[in-house]
CSV table of C-alpha atoms in Angstrom, one decimal:
chain,number,residue,atom,x,y,z
A,12,MET,CA,18.7,54.0,93.3
A,13,GLU,CA,20.8,52.9,96.3
A,14,PRO,CA,24.4,52.1,95.5
A,15,VAL,CA,24.9,48.3,95.0
A,16,HIS,CA,27.9,46.8,96.8
A,17,ALA,CA,28.2,43.3,95.2
A,18,SER,CA,31.4,41.6,96.0
A,19,VAL,CA,33.8,40.5,93.3
A,20,PRO,CA,33.5,36.8,92.6
A,21,GLY,CA,36.5,34.6,93.6
A,22,GLU,CA,38.3,33.3,96.7
A,23,LYS,CA,39.4,35.6,99.4
A,24,THR,CA,43.1,36.4,99.0
A,25,LYS,CA,45.2,33.5,100.4
A,26,ILE,CA,47.9,34.1,103.0
A,27,THR,CA,50.6,32.7,100.7
A,28,THR,CA,49.6,35.2,98.1
A,29,SER,CA,49.7,38.0,100.6
A,30,LEU,CA,53.1,36.8,101.7
A,31,VAL,CA,54.5,37.0,98.2
A,32,ASP,CA,52.9,40.4,97.8
A,33,THR,CA,54.5,41.6,101.0
A,34,ALA,CA,57.9,40.3,99.9
A,35,SER,CA,57.7,42.2,96.6
A,36,ALA,CA,56.3,45.2,98.3
A,37,ALA,CA,59.3,45.3,100.7
A,38,ILE,CA,61.7,45.3,97.8
A,39,GLN,CA,60.0,47.4,95.2
A,40,THR,CA,59.1,51.0,95.3
A,41,PHE,CA,55.7,52.4,94.2
A,42,GLY,CA,56.7,55.9,93.2
A,43,PRO,CA,53.7,56.8,91.1
A,44,PRO,CA,50.8,55.6,93.3
A,45,ASN,CA,52.6,56.9,96.4
A,46,LYS,CA,52.2,60.4,95.1
A,47,ILE,CA,48.5,60.2,95.8
A,48,HIS,CA,47.7,62.9,98.3
A,49,GLN,CA,44.0,63.6,98.2
A,50,HIS,CA,40.7,61.9,98.5
A,51,LEU,CA,37.7,63.7,96.9
A,52,CYS,CA,34.1,62.5,96.8
A,53,VAL,CA,31.7,63.4,94.1
A,54,PHE,CA,29.1,62.0,91.7
A,55,HIS,CA,29.4,61.1,88.0
A,56,MET,CA,26.8,60.4,85.4
A,57,TYR,CA,27.1,58.4,82.3
A,58,ALA,CA,27.5,60.7,79.3
A,59,ASP,CA,24.5,59.0,77.6
A,60,ASP,CA,22.3,58.5,80.6
A,61,MET,CA,21.8,61.0,83.4
A,62,THR,CA,19.6,58.6,85.3
A,63,ARG,CA,22.7,56.5,86.1
A,64,GLN,CA,24.5,58.4,88.9
A,65,VAL,CA,27.6,56.9,90.5
A,66,GLU,CA,29.3,57.8,93.7
A,67,ALA,CA,33.0,58.4,92.8
A,68,HIS,CA,35.8,58.4,95.3
A,69,HIS,CA,38.8,60.1,93.7
A,70,TYR,CA,42.4,59.6,94.8
A,71,CYS,CA,44.4,62.3,93.2
A,72,CYS,CA,47.9,63.6,92.8
A,73,ASN,CA,49.3,66.7,91.1
A,74,VAL,CA,51.3,65.9,88.0
A,75,ASN,CA,52.2,69.6,88.0
A,76,GLU,CA,50.4,72.8,89.1
A,77,ASP,CA,48.1,72.6,86.1
A,78,MET,CA,47.2,69.0,86.0
A,79,ARG,CA,46.0,66.2,88.3
A,80,GLN,CA,45.4,62.5,87.7
A,81,CYS,CA,42.9,60.7,89.9
A,82,LEU,CA,42.0,57.0,90.4
A,83,ILE,CA,38.3,56.4,91.0
A,84,TYR,CA,37.1,53.8,93.4
A,85,ASP,CA,33.5,52.9,94.3
A,86,ARG,CA,34.2,53.3,98.0
A,87,PRO,CA,37.0,54.5,100.3
A,88,GLU,CA,37.8,51.0,101.6
A,89,PRO,CA,40.8,48.7,101.0
A,90,ASP,CA,38.6,46.3,99.1
A,91,ALA,CA,37.2,49.0,96.9
A,92,ARG,CA,36.8,48.4,93.2
A,93,LEU,CA,38.8,50.5,90.8
A,94,ILE,CA,36.1,51.8,88.6
A,95,GLY,CA,37.5,54.7,86.7
A,96,VAL,CA,40.0,57.5,86.3
A,97,GLU,CA,39.8,61.3,85.9
A,98,TYR,CA,42.2,63.8,84.7
A,99,ILE,CA,41.8,67.4,85.9
A,100,VAL,CA,43.3,70.4,84.1
A,101,THR,CA,43.2,74.2,84.7
A,102,GLU,CA,41.2,76.4,82.4
A,103,ASP,CA,44.4,77.5,80.6
A,104,LEU,CA,45.2,73.9,79.7
A,105,PHE,CA,41.6,73.1,78.8
A,106,LEU,CA,41.6,75.9,76.3
A,107,THR,CA,44.5,74.4,74.4
A,108,LEU,CA,42.6,71.2,73.7
A,109,PRO,CA,41.3,70.6,70.2
A,110,ASP,CA,37.6,71.5,69.7
A,111,SER,CA,36.9,67.8,69.0
A,112,GLU,CA,38.4,66.9,72.4
A,113,LYS,CA,36.6,69.5,74.5
A,114,PRO,CA,33.2,67.7,74.6
A,115,LEU,CA,34.8,64.8,76.5
A,116,TRP,CA,35.6,67.1,79.4
A,117,HIS,CA,33.3,68.5,82.0
A,118,SER,CA,33.4,71.7,84.2
A,119,HIS,CA,33.7,71.5,88.0
A,120,GLU,CA,32.3,74.9,88.9
A,121,TYR,CA,28.9,73.7,89.8
A,122,GLU,CA,30.0,70.6,91.7
A,123,VAL,CA,32.3,72.7,93.9
A,124,LYS,CA,30.1,75.7,94.5
A,125,SER,CA,27.0,73.5,95.3
A,126,GLY,CA,28.9,71.8,98.1
A,127,VAL,CA,28.5,68.4,96.5
A,128,LEU,CA,32.2,67.8,95.8
A,129,PHE,CA,34.1,67.5,99.1
A,130,MET,CA,37.2,66.1,100.7
A,131,PRO,CA,36.2,63.6,103.4
A,132,GLY,CA,37.7,64.5,106.8
A,133,VAL,CA,39.5,67.6,105.8
A,134,PRO,CA,38.5,70.8,107.7
A,135,GLY,CA,36.6,73.4,105.8
A,136,PRO,CA,39.2,76.1,105.6
A,137,VAL,CA,41.9,73.7,104.3
A,138,GLU,CA,39.5,72.1,101.9
A,139,ARG,CA,38.3,75.4,100.5
A,140,GLN,CA,41.9,76.4,99.7
A,141,ASP,CA,42.1,73.6,97.2
A,142,LEU,CA,38.5,73.7,96.1
A,143,ASP,CA,38.9,77.3,95.1
A,144,LYS,CA,41.2,76.1,92.4
A,145,MET,CA,39.1,73.1,91.6
A,146,ALA,CA,36.2,75.3,90.7
A,147,LYS,CA,38.3,76.7,87.9
A,148,THR,CA,39.2,73.3,86.4
A,149,TYR,CA,37.8,70.9,83.8
A,150,GLY,CA,37.9,67.1,84.2
A,151,LYS,CA,37.9,64.1,81.8
A,152,ALA,CA,36.4,61.1,83.6
A,153,ILE,CA,36.2,57.6,82.2
A,154,HIS,CA,34.6,54.6,84.0
A,155,PHE,CA,35.3,50.9,83.2
A,156,TRP,CA,33.2,49.0,85.8
A,157,GLN,CA,29.5,49.5,85.8
A,158,VAL,CA,29.0,48.9,89.4
A,159,ASP,CA,25.7,50.7,89.3
A,160,LYS,CA,24.3,47.9,87.1
A,161,GLY,CA,25.5,45.4,89.6
A,162,ASP,CA,28.3,44.1,87.3
A,163,GLU,CA,30.4,41.7,89.4
A,164,LEU,CA,33.4,42.2,87.0
A,165,PRO,CA,34.4,45.1,84.7
A,166,LEU,CA,32.4,44.3,81.6
A,167,GLY,CA,31.9,46.2,78.5
A,168,LEU,CA,33.6,49.2,77.1
A,169,PRO,CA,34.9,52.2,78.9
A,170,HIS,CA,32.4,55.0,79.2
A,171,VAL,CA,32.9,58.7,79.2
A,172,MET,CA,31.3,60.2,82.3
A,173,MET,CA,29.9,63.7,83.0
A,174,ALA,CA,29.5,65.7,86.1
A,175,LEU,CA,26.7,67.7,87.7
A,176,THR,CA,26.2,71.1,86.1
A,177,ARG,CA,23.1,72.5,87.7
A,178,ASP,CA,20.6,72.1,90.5
A,179,GLY,CA,17.9,69.5,89.9
A,180,GLN,CA,20.2,66.8,88.4
A,181,LEU,CA,21.4,64.9,91.4
A,182,TYR,CA,18.9,62.4,92.9
A,183,PRO,CA,18.0,63.6,96.4
A,184,ASN,CA,18.3,60.2,98.0
A,185,LEU,CA,21.9,59.8,96.8
A,186,ALA,CA,22.7,63.3,98.2
A,187,ARG,CA,21.1,62.5,101.6
A,188,ASP,CA,22.8,59.2,101.8
A,189,MET,CA,26.2,60.8,101.2
A,190,GLU,CA,25.5,63.6,103.6
A,191,ASN,CA,24.6,61.1,106.4
A,192,ARG,CA,27.6,58.9,105.9
A,193,TYR,CA,30.1,61.7,105.9
A,194,GLY,CA,28.4,64.1,108.3
A,195,VAL,CA,28.4,66.9,105.8
A,196,THR,CA,25.7,69.3,104.6
A,197,PHE,CA,25.8,70.4,101.0
A,198,GLU,CA,23.6,73.4,101.6
A,199,LYS,CA,25.9,74.6,104.4
A,200,GLU,CA,29.0,74.1,102.3
A,201,LYS,CA,27.3,75.9,99.4
A,202,MET,CA,27.1,79.0,101.6
A,203,ASN,CA,30.7,78.7,102.7
A,204,ARG,CA,31.8,78.6,99.1
A,205,ALA,CA,29.6,81.4,97.9
A,206,ASN,CA,32.6,83.6,97.4
A,207,MET,CA,34.5,81.3,95.2
A,208,GLU,CA,34.9,82.4,91.6
A,209,GLY,CA,34.5,79.9,88.9
A,210,LEU,CA,36.1,79.8,85.5
A,211,VAL,CA,37.5,83.1,84.3
A,212,HIS,CA,36.0,82.7,80.8
A,213,GLY,CA,32.8,80.9,82.0
A,214,VAL,CA,31.8,77.4,81.2
A,215,HIS,CA,33.0,76.7,77.7
A,216,PRO,CA,30.1,75.9,75.3
A,217,LYS,CA,31.9,72.8,74.0
A,218,ALA,CA,32.5,71.3,77.4
A,219,ASN,CA,30.1,68.9,79.1
A,220,ALA,CA,29.6,67.1,75.8
A,221,ALA,CA,28.0,70.4,74.6
A,222,GLY,CA,24.7,69.0,75.9
A,223,ILE,CA,24.6,65.9,73.7
A,224,GLY,CA,24.8,62.3,74.8
A,225,LEU,CA,28.1,60.4,74.1
A,226,LYS,CA,28.4,56.7,74.0
A,227,THR,CA,31.5,54.6,73.2
A,228,VAL,CA,31.1,51.8,70.8
A,229,LEU,CA,33.5,49.2,69.6
A,230,ARG,CA,34.3,48.8,65.9
A,231,GLU,CA,36.0,45.7,64.5
A,232,ILE,CA,38.6,46.6,61.9
A,233,GLU,CA,41.7,45.1,60.2
A,234,CYS,CA,44.4,45.0,62.8
A,235,LYS,CA,47.6,46.6,61.6
A,236,PRO,CA,50.3,44.0,62.0
A,237,SER,CA,53.6,44.8,63.6
A,238,GLY,CA,55.4,44.5,60.2
A,239,ILE,CA,58.9,43.6,61.5
A,240,SER,CA,60.6,43.2,58.1
A,241,SER,CA,63.2,40.6,59.3
A,242,LEU,CA,60.5,38.3,60.7
A,243,GLU,CA,57.6,36.6,59.1
A,244,PRO,CA,54.3,38.4,59.7
A,245,VAL,CA,52.4,36.6,62.4
A,246,PRO,CA,48.8,36.8,63.4
A,247,ARG,CA,48.1,38.1,66.8
A,248,ALA,CA,46.3,35.2,68.3
A,249,PRO,CA,48.1,31.8,68.4
A,250,LYS,CA,46.3,29.2,66.2
B,12,MET,CA,57.9,53.6,61.5
B,13,ASP,CA,60.2,53.6,64.6
B,14,PRO,CA,58.2,53.1,67.7
B,15,VAL,CA,58.5,56.1,70.1
B,16,HIS,CA,59.8,55.2,73.5
B,17,ALA,CA,57.7,56.6,76.3
B,18,SER,CA,60.7,57.9,78.2
B,19,ILE,CA,61.4,60.4,75.5
B,20,ALA,CA,57.9,61.7,75.1
B,21,PRO,CA,57.2,65.3,75.9
B,22,GLU,CA,56.4,66.6,79.4
B,23,VAL,CA,52.9,67.5,80.5
B,24,PRO,CA,52.4,71.2,79.9
B,25,GLY,CA,51.8,73.5,82.9
B,26,GLU,CA,53.7,75.0,85.8
B,27,LYS,CA,55.7,72.9,88.2
B,28,THR,CA,53.7,72.2,91.4
B,29,LYS,CA,53.9,75.2,93.7
B,30,VAL,CA,55.0,74.8,97.3
B,31,GLY,CA,51.7,76.1,98.5
B,32,THR,CA,49.9,73.4,96.6
B,33,SER,CA,52.1,70.8,98.0
B,34,LEU,CA,51.5,72.0,101.5
B,35,VAL,CA,47.7,71.8,101.1
B,36,ASP,CA,48.2,68.3,99.7
B,37,THR,CA,50.4,67.3,102.6
B,38,ALA,CA,47.9,68.7,105.1
B,39,ALA,CA,45.1,66.7,103.4
B,40,ALA,CA,47.3,63.6,103.2
B,41,THR,CA,48.0,63.6,106.9
B,42,ILE,CA,44.3,63.7,107.7
B,43,GLN,CA,42.9,61.4,105.1
B,44,SER,CA,43.5,57.7,104.5
B,45,PHE,CA,44.0,56.1,101.2
B,46,GLY,CA,42.8,52.6,101.8
B,47,PRO,CA,42.2,51.6,98.2
B,48,THR,CA,45.5,52.7,96.9
B,49,LYS,CA,47.4,51.2,99.8
B,50,GLN,CA,46.4,47.8,98.4
B,51,ILE,CA,49.0,48.2,95.7
B,52,HIS,CA,51.7,45.6,96.4
B,53,GLN,CA,53.4,44.9,93.2
B,54,HIS,CA,55.2,46.6,90.3
B,55,LEU,CA,55.1,44.7,87.0
B,56,CYS,CA,56.6,45.7,83.7
B,57,ALA,CA,55.2,44.5,80.3
B,58,PHE,CA,54.3,45.8,76.8
B,59,HIS,CA,50.9,46.5,75.4
B,60,PHE,CA,49.9,47.4,71.9
B,61,TYR,CA,46.8,49.0,70.6
B,62,ALA,CA,44.0,46.5,69.7
B,63,ASP,CA,43.8,48.0,66.2
B,64,ASP,CA,47.5,48.6,65.6
B,65,MET,CA,50.3,46.3,66.5
B,66,THR,CA,53.0,48.7,65.4
B,67,ARG,CA,52.2,50.9,68.4
B,68,GLN,CA,53.9,49.2,71.3
B,69,VAL,CA,53.9,50.8,74.7
B,70,GLU,CA,56.0,50.1,77.8
B,71,ALA,CA,53.5,49.6,80.6
B,72,HIS,CA,54.4,49.9,84.3
B,73,HIS,CA,51.7,48.1,86.3
B,74,TYR,CA,51.0,48.8,89.9
B,75,CYS,CA,48.8,46.0,91.1
B,76,GLY,CA,46.8,45.0,94.1
B,77,HIS,CA,44.6,41.9,94.8
B,78,VAL,CA,40.9,42.5,95.1
B,79,ASN,CA,40.7,38.8,96.1
B,80,GLU,CA,42.6,35.6,95.1
B,81,ASP,CA,41.0,35.6,91.7
B,82,MET,CA,41.3,39.2,90.7
B,83,ARG,CA,43.8,42.0,90.6
B,84,GLN,CA,43.4,45.6,89.5
B,85,CYS,CA,46.4,47.5,88.2
B,86,LEU,CA,47.2,51.1,87.5
B,87,ILE,CA,49.4,51.6,84.5
B,88,TYR,CA,52.0,54.4,84.3
B,89,ASP,CA,54.4,55.2,81.6
B,90,ARG,CA,57.4,54.9,83.8
B,91,PRO,CA,58.2,53.9,87.4
B,92,ASP,CA,58.9,57.5,88.6
B,93,ALA,CA,57.0,59.8,90.9
B,94,ASP,CA,56.2,62.1,88.0
B,95,ALA,CA,54.9,59.3,85.8
B,96,ARG,CA,51.8,59.7,83.8
B,97,LEU,CA,48.8,57.5,84.5
B,98,ILE,CA,48.2,56.1,81.1
B,99,GLY,CA,45.9,53.1,81.6
B,100,LEU,CA,44.6,50.3,83.8
B,101,GLU,CA,44.3,46.6,83.7
B,102,TYR,CA,42.1,44.1,85.4
B,103,ILE,CA,43.6,40.6,85.8
B,104,VAL,CA,41.4,37.5,86.5
B,105,THR,CA,42.0,33.8,86.8
B,106,GLU,CA,41.0,31.4,84.1
B,107,GLU,CA,37.9,30.4,86.1
B,108,LEU,CA,36.6,33.9,86.3
B,109,PHE,CA,37.5,34.5,82.6
B,110,LEU,CA,35.4,31.6,81.6
B,111,THR,CA,32.3,33.1,83.3
B,112,LEU,CA,32.5,36.2,81.1
B,113,PRO,CA,29.9,36.5,78.3
B,114,ASP,CA,31.2,35.6,74.8
B,115,THR,CA,30.8,39.2,73.7
B,116,GLU,CA,33.1,40.3,76.5
B,117,LYS,CA,35.9,37.7,76.0
B,118,PRO,CA,37.5,39.4,72.9
B,119,MET,CA,38.5,42.4,75.0
B,120,TRP,CA,40.6,40.3,77.3
B,121,HIS,CA,44.1,39.0,76.5
B,122,SER,CA,46.0,35.9,77.7
B,123,HIS,CA,49.2,36.3,79.7
B,124,GLU,CA,50.8,32.9,79.0
B,125,TYR,CA,53.2,34.1,76.3
B,126,GLU,CA,54.3,37.3,78.1
B,127,VAL,CA,55.2,35.4,81.2
B,128,LYS,CA,56.9,32.4,79.6
B,129,SER,CA,58.9,34.5,77.1
B,130,GLY,CA,60.4,36.4,80.0
B,131,VAL,CA,59.2,39.7,78.8
B,132,LEU,CA,56.9,40.3,81.7
B,133,PHE,CA,58.8,40.8,85.0
B,134,LEU,CA,58.8,42.4,88.4
B,135,PRO,CA,61.6,44.9,88.6
B,136,GLY,CA,64.0,44.3,91.4
B,137,VAL,CA,62.4,41.2,92.7
B,138,PRO,CA,64.6,38.1,92.9
B,139,GLY,CA,63.8,35.4,90.4
B,140,PRO,CA,62.5,32.7,92.8
B,141,VAL,CA,60.1,35.1,94.5
B,142,GLU,CA,59.1,36.6,91.2
B,143,ARG,CA,58.4,33.2,89.7
B,144,LYS,CA,56.1,32.1,92.5
B,145,ASP,CA,53.7,34.8,91.4
B,146,LEU,CA,54.3,34.6,87.7
B,147,GLU,CA,53.3,30.9,87.8
B,148,LYS,CA,49.9,32.2,88.6
B,149,VAL,CA,49.9,35.1,86.2
B,150,ALA,CA,50.7,32.8,83.3
B,151,LYS,CA,47.3,31.2,83.7
B,152,THR,CA,45.4,34.5,83.9
B,153,TYR,CA,43.7,36.9,81.4
B,154,GLY,CA,43.8,40.6,81.5
B,155,LYS,CA,41.6,43.5,80.2
B,156,THR,CA,43.7,46.6,79.5
B,157,ILE,CA,42.5,50.1,78.6
B,158,HIS,CA,44.8,53.0,77.9
B,159,PHE,CA,43.6,56.6,77.8
B,160,TRP,CA,46.7,58.6,77.2
B,161,GLN,CA,48.5,58.0,73.9
B,162,VAL,CA,52.0,58.8,75.1
B,163,ASP,CA,53.5,56.9,72.2
B,164,LYS,CA,52.0,59.5,69.8
B,165,GLY,CA,53.6,62.2,71.9
B,166,ASP,CA,50.3,63.5,73.3
B,167,GLU,CA,51.1,66.0,76.0
B,168,LEU,CA,47.6,65.5,77.5
B,169,PRO,CA,45.2,62.6,77.6
B,170,LEU,CA,43.4,63.2,74.3
B,171,GLY,CA,40.8,61.0,72.5
B,172,LEU,CA,38.9,58.0,73.6
B,173,PRO,CA,40.0,55.2,75.8
B,174,GLN,CA,41.4,52.3,73.7
B,175,VAL,CA,41.4,48.6,74.4
B,176,MET,CA,44.9,47.2,74.4
B,177,MET,CA,46.3,43.8,73.7
B,178,ALA,CA,49.4,41.9,74.8
B,179,LEU,CA,52.1,39.8,73.2
B,180,THR,CA,51.0,36.4,72.2
B,181,ARG,CA,53.9,35.0,70.3
B,182,ASP,CA,57.6,35.5,69.2
B,183,GLY,CA,58.1,38.0,66.5
B,184,GLN,CA,55.6,40.7,67.6
B,185,LEU,CA,57.7,42.8,70.0
B,186,TYR,CA,60.1,45.3,68.4
B,187,PRO,CA,63.7,44.2,69.2
B,188,ASN,CA,64.8,47.7,70.1
B,189,LEU,CA,62.1,48.1,72.7
B,190,ALA,CA,63.0,44.7,74.2
B,191,LYS,CA,66.8,45.6,74.3
B,192,ASP,CA,66.0,49.0,75.9
B,193,VAL,CA,64.0,47.4,78.8
B,194,GLU,CA,66.6,44.7,79.2
B,195,SER,CA,69.4,47.3,79.5
B,196,ARG,CA,67.6,49.6,81.9
B,197,TYR,CA,66.6,46.8,84.2
B,198,GLY,CA,69.5,44.5,83.9
B,199,VAL,CA,67.4,41.6,82.9
B,200,SER,CA,67.6,39.1,80.1
B,201,PHE,CA,64.4,37.9,78.6
B,202,GLU,CA,66.1,34.8,77.0
B,203,LYS,CA,67.5,33.8,80.4
B,204,GLU,CA,64.2,34.2,82.1
B,205,ARG,CA,62.5,32.2,79.4
B,206,ALA,CA,64.7,29.3,80.2
B,207,ASN,CA,64.0,29.7,84.0
B,208,ARG,CA,60.2,29.8,83.3
B,209,ALA,CA,60.1,26.8,80.9
B,210,TYR,CA,58.4,24.7,83.6
B,211,MET,CA,55.4,27.0,83.9
B,212,GLU,CA,52.0,26.1,82.5
B,213,GLY,CA,49.4,28.4,80.9
B,214,PRO,CA,45.6,28.2,81.3
B,215,THR,CA,44.4,24.7,82.1
B,216,HIS,CA,42.0,24.8,79.1
B,217,GLY,CA,44.5,26.4,76.7
B,218,ILE,CA,44.1,29.9,75.4
B,219,HIS,CA,40.5,30.6,74.7
B,220,PRO,CA,39.7,31.2,71.0
B,221,LYS,CA,37.7,34.3,71.8
B,222,ALA,CA,40.4,35.9,73.8
B,223,ASN,CA,43.0,38.3,72.3
B,224,ALA,CA,40.2,39.9,70.3
B,225,ALA,CA,39.9,36.6,68.5
B,226,GLY,CA,42.5,38.0,66.1
B,227,VAL,CA,40.6,41.0,64.8
B,228,GLY,CA,41.3,44.7,65.3
B,229,LEU,CA,39.2,46.6,67.9
B,230,LYS,CA,38.8,50.3,68.0
B,231,THR,CA,36.7,52.5,70.4
B,232,VAL,CA,34.7,55.2,68.6
B,233,LEU,CA,32.2,57.7,69.9
B,234,ARG,CA,28.6,57.9,68.9
B,235,GLU,CA,26.5,61.0,69.6
B,236,ILE,CA,23.0,60.1,70.8
B,237,GLU,CA,20.1,61.6,72.7
B,238,CYS,CA,21.2,61.9,76.3
B,239,LYS,CA,18.7,60.3,78.7
B,240,PRO,CA,17.8,63.1,81.1
B,241,SER,CA,17.7,62.4,84.8
B,242,GLY,CA,13.9,62.4,84.9
B,243,HIS,CA,13.8,64.3,88.1
B,244,PRO,CA,10.5,66.1,88.6
B,245,GLU,CA,12.0,69.4,87.4
B,246,SER,CA,13.8,67.8,84.5
B,247,VAL,CA,16.6,70.1,83.4
B,248,PRO,CA,19.0,70.1,80.5
B,249,ARG,CA,22.5,69.2,81.3
B,250,ILE,CA,24.2,72.5,80.6
B,251,PHE,CA,23.3,76.1,80.8
B,252,VAL,CA,21.7,77.3,77.6
């Protein structure tokens, strides 16, 4: 299925709004987002439905040598929609996760070695320096905006996402479309990356949802009130 | 239970970023462009609490950009420093857009009127008059916030499921010590700002009864189900067996 690029409903940003934004931007600093140093392109699938495959543009930064945090947009343009996030950790950190947590994480070895994961515009040798490390990591990806359904706004619950783990999963038309737009060839990259090692201990059996489908659902429960003893308890919503 | 302040939470485990890594990053950064993230034009500070537990209150540094006049998307970090942890995100829409949402969707969104008018939501460093020009609009909006890293529990890594978050809707909810701490660090006074913002109006149609989770608790849980395979001619299981 071709990616759907519906625009977000609403007026185009007014000049007065942009001016206020610019005034703030001149005064404030944006330390955390300014650390973003890398654009990665790859596909995610919904953890309960592999037929739903989404192009995911990651904008990543290193928190430290063992962990990255990435913002995921639906395309690499200024008007892109923020559709998800991904955390990436080394194998060492992954192995410290509780067993109940591991299924929410996916391995990157296949994505990297198949050539499907790439850094747009970066020359092969520089790219491969980093991808060599990426092949040994695990990621936890969550999406909040189901752009593949054509949702104009971010509706519904956040979804856990999974990544490609073997040949035959990715729809060929999505692959071709990506290759054309970025002038890359996955097969060629696969050969260039043949020497990369993957995970030292192999793909953990609990990763990649251990092969099961995962779906987030919402449960309504008693909300625990803030219980400030000096004040009268108040309900959350104003009457 | 004393709320844990995010600034005293533990560091992310792992080695400090190596120079070699930074060099590769810098090389990539000079070649690539970061169009989407360059849209970020505003830093907003506010508090969120978990939609099933109001005792867990989290300081949330929002970095926002306009998608268009009616919608913003914000990244949420635990502090405004370069080594901050990405803990959540928030979408902000005008009342008009909010009213187009299905009724099943509205409970996951919260109103901003109280946060703005109480003075608790502010733009660090921005002079009052400039700040108020924008906050006049924010007071009429609704937000959908999801957090994925429970820093208030002291989690060193982003564990568990993403959780829907809610915002302050009346006096008496926010823990005084958290309020005092933000006021000291940023040299602001919520009471004073409240007086300055008394003229502001909230949503034209009042706060929608279905917003703010309609007053119930919401918790995201995981259900294991049959995964729908990709149905590609040579249909393959997801993982190696």
